[in-house]
PDB file of C-alpha atoms and ligand atoms in Angstrom:
ATOM      1  CA  MET A   1     -13.540 -21.489 -27.508  1.00  0.00           C
ATOM      2  CA  THR A   2     -10.592 -22.812 -29.528  1.00  0.00           C
ATOM      3  CA  GLU A   3      -8.152 -24.532 -27.327  1.00  0.00           C
ATOM      4  CA  ILE A   4      -5.499 -27.222 -27.313  1.00  0.00           C
ATOM      5  CA  LYS A   5      -4.428 -28.988 -24.157  1.00  0.00           C
ATOM      6  CA  LEU A   6      -0.919 -29.859 -23.625  1.00  0.00           C
ATOM      7  CA  ASP A   7      -0.208 -32.454 -20.833  1.00  0.00           C
ATOM      8  CA  ASP A   8      -3.022 -30.972 -18.695  1.00  0.00           C
ATOM      9  CA  SER A   9      -0.947 -27.847 -17.814  1.00  0.00           C
ATOM     10  CA  VAL A  10      -0.599 -25.800 -20.651  1.00  0.00           C
ATOM     11  CA  LEU A  11      -3.656 -24.114 -22.261  1.00  0.00           C
ATOM     12  CA  THR A  12      -3.340 -22.231 -25.718  1.00  0.00           C
ATOM     13  CA  THR A  13      -6.180 -20.163 -26.970  1.00  0.00           C
ATOM     14  CA  ARG A  14      -6.687 -16.839 -28.859  1.00  0.00           C
ATOM     15  CA  LEU A  15      -6.504 -13.392 -27.510  1.00  0.00           C
ATOM     16  CA  GLU A  16     -10.007 -12.629 -28.916  1.00  0.00           C
ATOM     17  CA  ASP A  17     -11.390 -15.752 -27.257  1.00  0.00           C
ATOM     18  CA  VAL A  18     -10.337 -14.815 -23.887  1.00  0.00           C
ATOM     19  CA  LEU A  19     -11.448 -11.080 -24.150  1.00  0.00           C
ATOM     20  CA  ASN A  20     -14.851 -12.144 -25.640  1.00  0.00           C
ATOM     21  CA  TRP A  21     -15.331 -14.793 -22.856  1.00  0.00           C
ATOM     22  CA  GLY A  22     -14.724 -12.166 -20.204  1.00  0.00           C
ATOM     23  CA  ARG A  23     -16.811  -9.643 -22.199  1.00  0.00           C
ATOM     24  CA  LYS A  24     -19.774 -11.929 -22.319  1.00  0.00           C
ATOM     25  CA  ASN A  25     -19.691 -13.087 -18.642  1.00  0.00           C
ATOM     26  CA  SER A  26     -19.491  -9.502 -17.046  1.00  0.00           C
ATOM     27  CA  LEU A  27     -22.099  -7.430 -18.887  1.00  0.00           C
ATOM     28  CA  TRP A  28     -23.151  -4.352 -16.776  1.00  0.00           C
ATOM     29  CA  PRO A  29     -26.530  -3.640 -17.913  1.00  0.00           C
ATOM     30  CA  MET A  30     -28.347  -0.411 -17.927  1.00  0.00           C
ATOM     31  CA  PRO A  31     -32.277  -0.418 -18.213  1.00  0.00           C
ATOM     32  CA  PHE A  32     -33.842   2.411 -20.231  1.00  0.00           C
ATOM     33  CA  GLY A  33     -37.408   1.810 -19.272  1.00  0.00           C
ATOM     34  CA  THR A  34     -40.167   3.707 -20.472  1.00  0.00           C
ATOM     35  CA  ALA A  35     -43.249   1.533 -20.053  1.00  0.00           C
ATOM     36  CA  CYS A  36     -44.647  -1.739 -19.189  1.00  0.00           C
ATOM     37  CA  CYS A  37     -41.857  -3.926 -20.607  1.00  0.00           C
ATOM     38  CA  ALA A  38     -39.819  -2.326 -17.926  1.00  0.00           C
ATOM     39  CA  ILE A  39     -41.874  -4.179 -15.260  1.00  0.00           C
ATOM     40  CA  GLU A  40     -41.161  -7.429 -16.858  1.00  0.00           C
ATOM     41  CA  PHE A  41     -37.338  -6.582 -16.519  1.00  0.00           C
ATOM     42  CA  MET A  42     -37.930  -5.916 -12.711  1.00  0.00           C
ATOM     43  CA  GLY A  43     -39.469  -9.384 -12.531  1.00  0.00           C
ATOM     44  CA  MET A  44     -36.572 -10.729 -14.347  1.00  0.00           C
ATOM     45  CA  MET A  45     -33.954  -8.908 -11.952  1.00  0.00           C
ATOM     46  CA  ALA A  46     -35.819 -10.295  -8.850  1.00  0.00           C
ATOM     47  CA  SER A  47     -34.645 -13.394  -6.929  1.00  0.00           C
ATOM     48  CA  ARG A  48     -37.003 -15.847  -8.582  1.00  0.00           C
ATOM     49  CA  TYR A  49     -34.902 -15.983 -11.918  1.00  0.00           C
ATOM     50  CA  ASP A  50     -31.638 -15.557 -10.388  1.00  0.00           C
ATOM     51  CA  PHE A  51     -30.005 -13.565 -13.214  1.00  0.00           C
ATOM     52  CA  SER A  52     -26.528 -13.467 -11.282  1.00  0.00           C
ATOM     53  CA  ARG A  53     -26.118 -16.897 -13.078  1.00  0.00           C
ATOM     54  CA  PHE A  54     -25.212 -15.085 -16.162  1.00  0.00           C
ATOM     55  CA  GLY A  55     -22.911 -12.479 -14.735  1.00  0.00           C
ATOM     56  CA  ALA A  56     -25.044  -9.492 -15.824  1.00  0.00           C
ATOM     57  CA  GLU A  57     -26.788  -8.699 -12.477  1.00  0.00           C
ATOM     58  CA  ALA A  58     -24.953  -5.588 -11.657  1.00  0.00           C
ATOM     59  CA  LEU A  59     -27.335  -2.843 -12.689  1.00  0.00           C
ATOM     60  CA  ARG A  60     -26.224   0.573 -13.137  1.00  0.00           C
ATOM     61  CA  PHE A  61     -28.255   3.707 -13.949  1.00  0.00           C
ATOM     62  CA  SER A  62     -25.381   5.734 -15.256  1.00  0.00           C
ATOM     63  CA  PRO A  63     -24.607   5.184 -18.917  1.00  0.00           C
ATOM     64  CA  ARG A  64     -20.781   5.726 -18.103  1.00  0.00           C
ATOM     65  CA  GLN A  65     -20.751   2.589 -15.898  1.00  0.00           C
ATOM     66  CA  SER A  66     -22.702   0.378 -18.363  1.00  0.00           C
ATOM     67  CA  ASP A  67     -21.949  -1.463 -21.414  1.00  0.00           C
ATOM     68  CA  LEU A  68     -25.264  -3.285 -22.216  1.00  0.00           C
ATOM     69  CA  LEU A  69     -28.387  -0.974 -23.013  1.00  0.00           C
ATOM     70  CA  LEU A  70     -31.612  -2.449 -22.507  1.00  0.00           C
ATOM     71  CA  VAL A  71     -34.428  -0.455 -23.915  1.00  0.00           C
ATOM     72  CA  LEU A  72     -37.827  -1.563 -22.372  1.00  0.00           C
ATOM     73  CA  GLY A  73     -40.806   0.208 -23.751  1.00  0.00           C
ATOM     74  CA  THR A  74     -42.355   2.790 -26.238  1.00  0.00           C
ATOM     75  CA  VAL A  75     -39.742   5.431 -27.334  1.00  0.00           C
ATOM     76  CA  THR A  76     -41.164   8.835 -28.728  1.00  0.00           C
ATOM     77  CA  ASN A  77     -39.459  10.837 -31.317  1.00  0.00           C
ATOM     78  CA  LYS A  78     -38.520  13.307 -28.605  1.00  0.00           C
ATOM     79  CA  GLN A  79     -36.644  10.764 -26.462  1.00  0.00           C
ATOM     80  CA  ALA A  80     -34.749   9.750 -29.816  1.00  0.00           C
ATOM     81  CA  PRO A  81     -31.745  12.217 -29.178  1.00  0.00           C
ATOM     82  CA  VAL A  82     -31.774  11.299 -25.521  1.00  0.00           C
ATOM     83  CA  LEU A  83     -31.369   7.717 -26.240  1.00  0.00           C
ATOM     84  CA  ARG A  84     -28.563   8.534 -28.694  1.00  0.00           C
ATOM     85  CA  GLN A  85     -26.635  10.604 -25.994  1.00  0.00           C
ATOM     86  CA  ILE A  86     -26.974   7.743 -23.587  1.00  0.00           C
ATOM     87  CA  TYR A  87     -25.781   5.187 -26.141  1.00  0.00           C
ATOM     88  CA  ALA A  88     -22.702   7.559 -26.857  1.00  0.00           C
ATOM     89  CA  GLN A  89     -21.864   8.019 -23.011  1.00  0.00           C
ATOM     90  CA  MET A  90     -21.672   4.308 -22.441  1.00  0.00           C
ATOM     91  CA  ALA A  91     -18.399   2.676 -21.936  1.00  0.00           C
ATOM     92  CA  GLU A  92     -16.973   0.784 -24.703  1.00  0.00           C
ATOM     93  CA  PRO A  93     -17.313  -1.949 -26.120  1.00  0.00           C
ATOM     94  CA  LYS A  94     -21.201  -1.727 -25.826  1.00  0.00           C
ATOM     95  CA  TRP A  95     -24.164  -3.541 -26.861  1.00  0.00           C
ATOM     96  CA  VAL A  96     -27.995  -2.943 -27.228  1.00  0.00           C
ATOM     97  CA  ILE A  97     -30.924  -5.312 -26.482  1.00  0.00           C
ATOM     98  CA  SER A  98     -34.445  -4.100 -27.904  1.00  0.00           C
ATOM     99  CA  VAL A  99     -37.004  -5.389 -25.652  1.00  0.00           C
ATOM    100  CA  GLY A 100     -40.670  -5.707 -26.692  1.00  0.00           C
ATOM    101  CA  VAL A 101     -42.332  -4.797 -29.982  1.00  0.00           C
ATOM    102  CA  CYS A 102     -42.607  -1.085 -29.061  1.00  0.00           C
ATOM    103  CA  ALA A 103     -38.829  -0.598 -28.918  1.00  0.00           C
ATOM    104  CA  SER A 104     -38.107  -2.829 -31.720  1.00  0.00           C
ATOM    105  CA  SER A 105     -40.922  -1.349 -34.290  1.00  0.00           C
ATOM    106  CA  GLY A 106     -42.893   1.068 -32.557  1.00  0.00           C
ATOM    107  CA  GLY A 107     -45.527  -1.697 -31.793  1.00  0.00           C
ATOM    108  CA  MET A 108     -49.147  -0.800 -31.897  1.00  0.00           C
ATOM    109  CA  TYR A 109     -48.105   2.819 -31.771  1.00  0.00           C
ATOM    110  CA  ARG A 110     -48.306   3.703 -35.421  1.00  0.00           C
ATOM    111  CA  THR A 111     -48.271   7.262 -34.744  1.00  0.00           C
ATOM    112  CA  TYR A 112     -46.294  10.463 -35.737  1.00  0.00           C
ATOM    113  CA  ALA A 113     -45.121  10.816 -32.018  1.00  0.00           C
ATOM    114  CA  THR A 114     -43.624   7.319 -31.564  1.00  0.00           C
ATOM    115  CA  LEU A 115     -40.133   6.428 -32.848  1.00  0.00           C
ATOM    116  CA  GLN A 116     -40.782   3.215 -35.192  1.00  0.00           C
ATOM    117  CA  GLY A 117     -38.072   1.180 -33.938  1.00  0.00           C
ATOM    118  CA  ILE A 118     -35.005   2.284 -31.913  1.00  0.00           C
ATOM    119  CA  ASP A 119     -32.655   0.723 -34.515  1.00  0.00           C
ATOM    120  CA  ARG A 120     -33.354   3.825 -36.617  1.00  0.00           C
ATOM    121  CA  VAL A 121     -31.174   6.048 -34.312  1.00  0.00           C
ATOM    122  CA  ILE A 122     -28.868   3.491 -32.232  1.00  0.00           C
ATOM    123  CA  PRO A 123     -27.418   0.170 -33.291  1.00  0.00           C
ATOM    124  CA  VAL A 124     -29.306  -2.794 -31.915  1.00  0.00           C
ATOM    125  CA  ASP A 125     -27.652  -6.283 -31.338  1.00  0.00           C
ATOM    126  CA  VAL A 126     -30.642  -8.462 -30.221  1.00  0.00           C
ATOM    127  CA  TYR A 127     -34.443  -7.920 -30.647  1.00  0.00           C
ATOM    128  CA  VAL A 128     -36.564  -9.508 -28.029  1.00  0.00           C
ATOM    129  CA  PRO A 129     -40.174 -10.226 -29.161  1.00  0.00           C
ATOM    130  CA  GLY A 130     -43.453  -9.920 -27.507  1.00  0.00           C
ATOM    131  CA  CYS A 131     -45.833  -7.543 -25.915  1.00  0.00           C
ATOM    132  CA  PRO A 132     -44.783  -7.882 -23.053  1.00  0.00           C
ATOM    133  CA  PRO A 133     -42.026 -10.362 -23.530  1.00  0.00           C
ATOM    134  CA  ARG A 134     -41.824 -12.636 -20.314  1.00  0.00           C
ATOM    135  CA  PRO A 135     -38.850 -12.462 -18.172  1.00  0.00           C
ATOM    136  CA  GLU A 136     -37.651 -15.731 -19.592  1.00  0.00           C
ATOM    137  CA  THR A 137     -37.684 -14.201 -23.066  1.00  0.00           C
ATOM    138  CA  ILE A 138     -35.741 -11.230 -21.999  1.00  0.00           C
ATOM    139  CA  MET A 139     -33.293 -13.650 -20.419  1.00  0.00           C
ATOM    140  CA  HIS A 140     -33.194 -15.613 -23.540  1.00  0.00           C
ATOM    141  CA  GLY A 141     -32.171 -12.392 -25.431  1.00  0.00           C
ATOM    142  CA  VAL A 142     -29.370 -11.897 -23.124  1.00  0.00           C
ATOM    143  CA  LEU A 143     -28.124 -15.420 -23.810  1.00  0.00           C
ATOM    144  CA  LYS A 144     -28.377 -14.671 -27.476  1.00  0.00           C
ATOM    145  CA  LEU A 145     -26.245 -11.608 -26.920  1.00  0.00           C
ATOM    146  CA  GLN A 146     -23.701 -13.645 -25.131  1.00  0.00           C
ATOM    147  CA  GLU A 147     -23.512 -16.013 -28.154  1.00  0.00           C
ATOM    148  CA  LYS A 148     -23.018 -13.054 -30.361  1.00  0.00           C
ATOM    149  CA  ILE A 149     -20.318 -11.766 -28.301  1.00  0.00           C
ATOM    150  CA  SER A 150     -18.218 -15.153 -28.267  1.00  0.00           C
ATOM    151  CA  ARG A 151     -18.507 -15.069 -32.137  1.00  0.00           C
ATOM    152  CA  GLU A 152     -17.490 -11.400 -32.962  1.00  0.00           C
ATOM    153  CA  THR A 153     -14.211  -9.943 -33.676  1.00  0.00           C
ATOM    154  CA  LEU A 154     -12.806  -7.126 -31.660  1.00  0.00           C
ATOM    155  CA  VAL A 155     -12.302  -5.207 -35.124  1.00  0.00           C
ATOM    156  CA  ALA A 156     -15.923  -5.715 -36.129  1.00  0.00           C
ATOM    157  CA  ARG A 157     -17.149  -4.438 -32.853  1.00  0.00           C
ATOM    158  CA  LYS A 158     -15.003  -1.292 -32.905  1.00  0.00           C
ATOM    159  CA  ALA A 159     -16.269  -0.350 -36.481  1.00  0.00           C
ATOM    160  CA  HIS A 160     -19.695  -1.026 -35.390  1.00  0.00           C
ATOM    161  CA  ILE A 161     -19.560   1.468 -32.682  1.00  0.00           C
ATOM    162  CA  GLU A 162     -17.492   4.025 -35.020  1.00  0.00           C
ATOM    163  CA  GLU A 163     -20.305   4.004 -37.384  1.00  0.00           C
ATOM    164  CA  PHE A 164     -22.553   5.363 -34.777  1.00  0.00           C
ATOM    165  CA  TYR A 165     -20.040   7.973 -33.797  1.00  0.00           C
ATOM    166  CA  LEU A 166     -20.024   9.239 -37.416  1.00  0.00           C
ATOM    167  CA  SER A 167     -23.641   9.733 -37.427  1.00  0.00           C
ATOM    168  CA  LEU A 168     -23.423  11.682 -34.166  1.00  0.00           C
ATOM    169  CA  ASP A 169     -21.044  14.057 -36.038  1.00  0.00           C
ATOM    170  CA  ARG A 170     -23.321  14.473 -38.933  1.00  0.00           C
ATOM    171  CA  GLN A 171     -26.046  15.329 -36.254  1.00  0.00           C
ATOM    172  CA  LYS A 172     -24.009  18.126 -34.780  1.00  0.00           C
ATOM    173  CA  GLU A 173     -22.983  19.484 -38.088  1.00  0.00           C
ATOM    174  CA  LEU A 174     -26.535  19.777 -38.997  1.00  0.00           C
ATOM    175  CA  GLN A 175     -27.421  21.259 -35.685  1.00  0.00           C
ATOM    176  CA  GLU A 176     -24.939  24.013 -36.292  1.00  0.00           C
ATOM    177  CA  ALA A 177     -25.612  24.534 -40.060  1.00  0.00           C
ATOM    178  CA  ALA A 178     -29.334  24.800 -39.396  1.00  0.00           C
ATOM    179  CA  GLY A 179     -29.351  26.207 -35.999  1.00  0.00           C
ATOM    180  CA  CYS A 180     -31.763  23.555 -34.620  1.00  0.00           C
ATOM    181  CA  THR A 181     -32.227  21.518 -31.450  1.00  0.00           C
ATOM    182  CA  GLU A 182     -31.114  18.007 -31.162  1.00  0.00           C
ATOM    183  CA  PHE A 183     -34.565  16.925 -31.686  1.00  0.00           C
ATOM    184  CA  GLN A 184     -35.085  18.696 -34.797  1.00  0.00           C
ATOM    185  CA  ALA A 185     -31.726  17.446 -36.090  1.00  0.00           C
ATOM    186  CA  VAL A 186     -32.399  13.676 -35.426  1.00  0.00           C
ATOM    187  CA  ARG A 187     -35.966  14.119 -36.707  1.00  0.00           C
ATOM    188  CA  GLU A 188     -34.923  15.550 -39.810  1.00  0.00           C
ATOM    189  CA  MET A 189     -32.199  12.781 -40.372  1.00  0.00           C
ATOM    190  CA  VAL A 190     -34.874   9.942 -39.564  1.00  0.00           C
ATOM    191  CA  LEU A 191     -37.299  11.744 -42.132  1.00  0.00           C
ATOM    192  CA  LYS A 192     -34.570  12.028 -44.663  1.00  0.00           C
ATOM    193  CA  ALA A 193     -33.411   8.350 -44.407  1.00  0.00           C
ATOM    194  CA  GLY A 194     -36.990   7.298 -44.637  1.00  0.00           C
ATOM    195  CA  ASN A 195     -37.484   9.217 -47.802  1.00  0.00           C
ATOM    196  CA  GLU A 196     -34.325   7.724 -49.320  1.00  0.00           C
ATOM    197  CA  GLY A 197     -35.480   4.353 -48.500  1.00  0.00           C
ATOM    198  CA  ASP A 198     -33.137   3.787 -45.592  1.00  0.00           C
ATOM    199  CA  GLN A 199     -34.465   2.951 -42.086  1.00  0.00           C
ATOM    200  CA  ARG A 200     -31.496   4.101 -40.082  1.00  0.00           C
ATOM    201  CA  ILE A 201     -29.649   7.207 -39.445  1.00  0.00           C
ATOM    202  CA  TRP A 202     -26.306   5.632 -38.280  1.00  0.00           C
TER     203      TRP A 202
HETATM  204  S1  LIG B 301     -44.247  -3.971 -26.081  1.00  0.00           S
HETATM  205 FE1  LIG B 301     -46.281  -4.146 -24.868  1.00  0.00          FE
HETATM  206  S2  LIG B 301     -45.574  -4.462 -22.635  1.00  0.00           S
HETATM  207 FE2  LIG B 301     -43.693  -3.834 -24.003  1.00  0.00          FE
HETATM  208  S3  LIG B 301     -43.984  -1.417 -23.590  1.00  0.00           S
HETATM  209 FE3  LIG B 301     -45.005  -1.951 -25.490  1.00  0.00          FE
HETATM  210  S4  LIG B 301     -47.124  -2.188 -24.801  1.00  0.00           S
HETATM  211 FE4  LIG B 301     -45.893  -2.183 -23.145  1.00  0.00          FE
END
């Protein structure tokens, strides 16, 4: 944090630094656990690791009460629109950590049914490697996110989230124009992005 002390009684800093300091130390995580990585997360939240040290122990299972989405496990193509809806409903500003190779790249599931990386449908801030990543590795991912939050500008974070909302508008337009379901629209957008050499739809 940029700060100058004046006679030990006055502290000057930037508004952005203060807000980011508050944001990074009061994350409210929501786990989206679909497979084995979620078990490692449960271990991390247990008393042995004392996750409260990082101010992010207040777990919520409602997206409207959370600002940190942890995707823990394999995500199928059918779950992709659900994941997008959960991200859309979360409180702003919001961040995403992709935990394990399944969430980050589809992992060993190179199949037509598995989403080959959640970053194709929602923005991801930190990728945690491993299959499964140990609880310490997931904690390291959260610490990396805290570092990222302390460096980012408020405008950049807002623009980052806005980009996703624009893709949600495109998805709704496609649903209405083609009369298809959310799943069909997202699948169509993912395939089209892949054919055009892009890996993401947001
Ligand atoms: S990355 Fe490994 S441990 Fe995690 S969900 Fe996939 S298979 Fe399970």
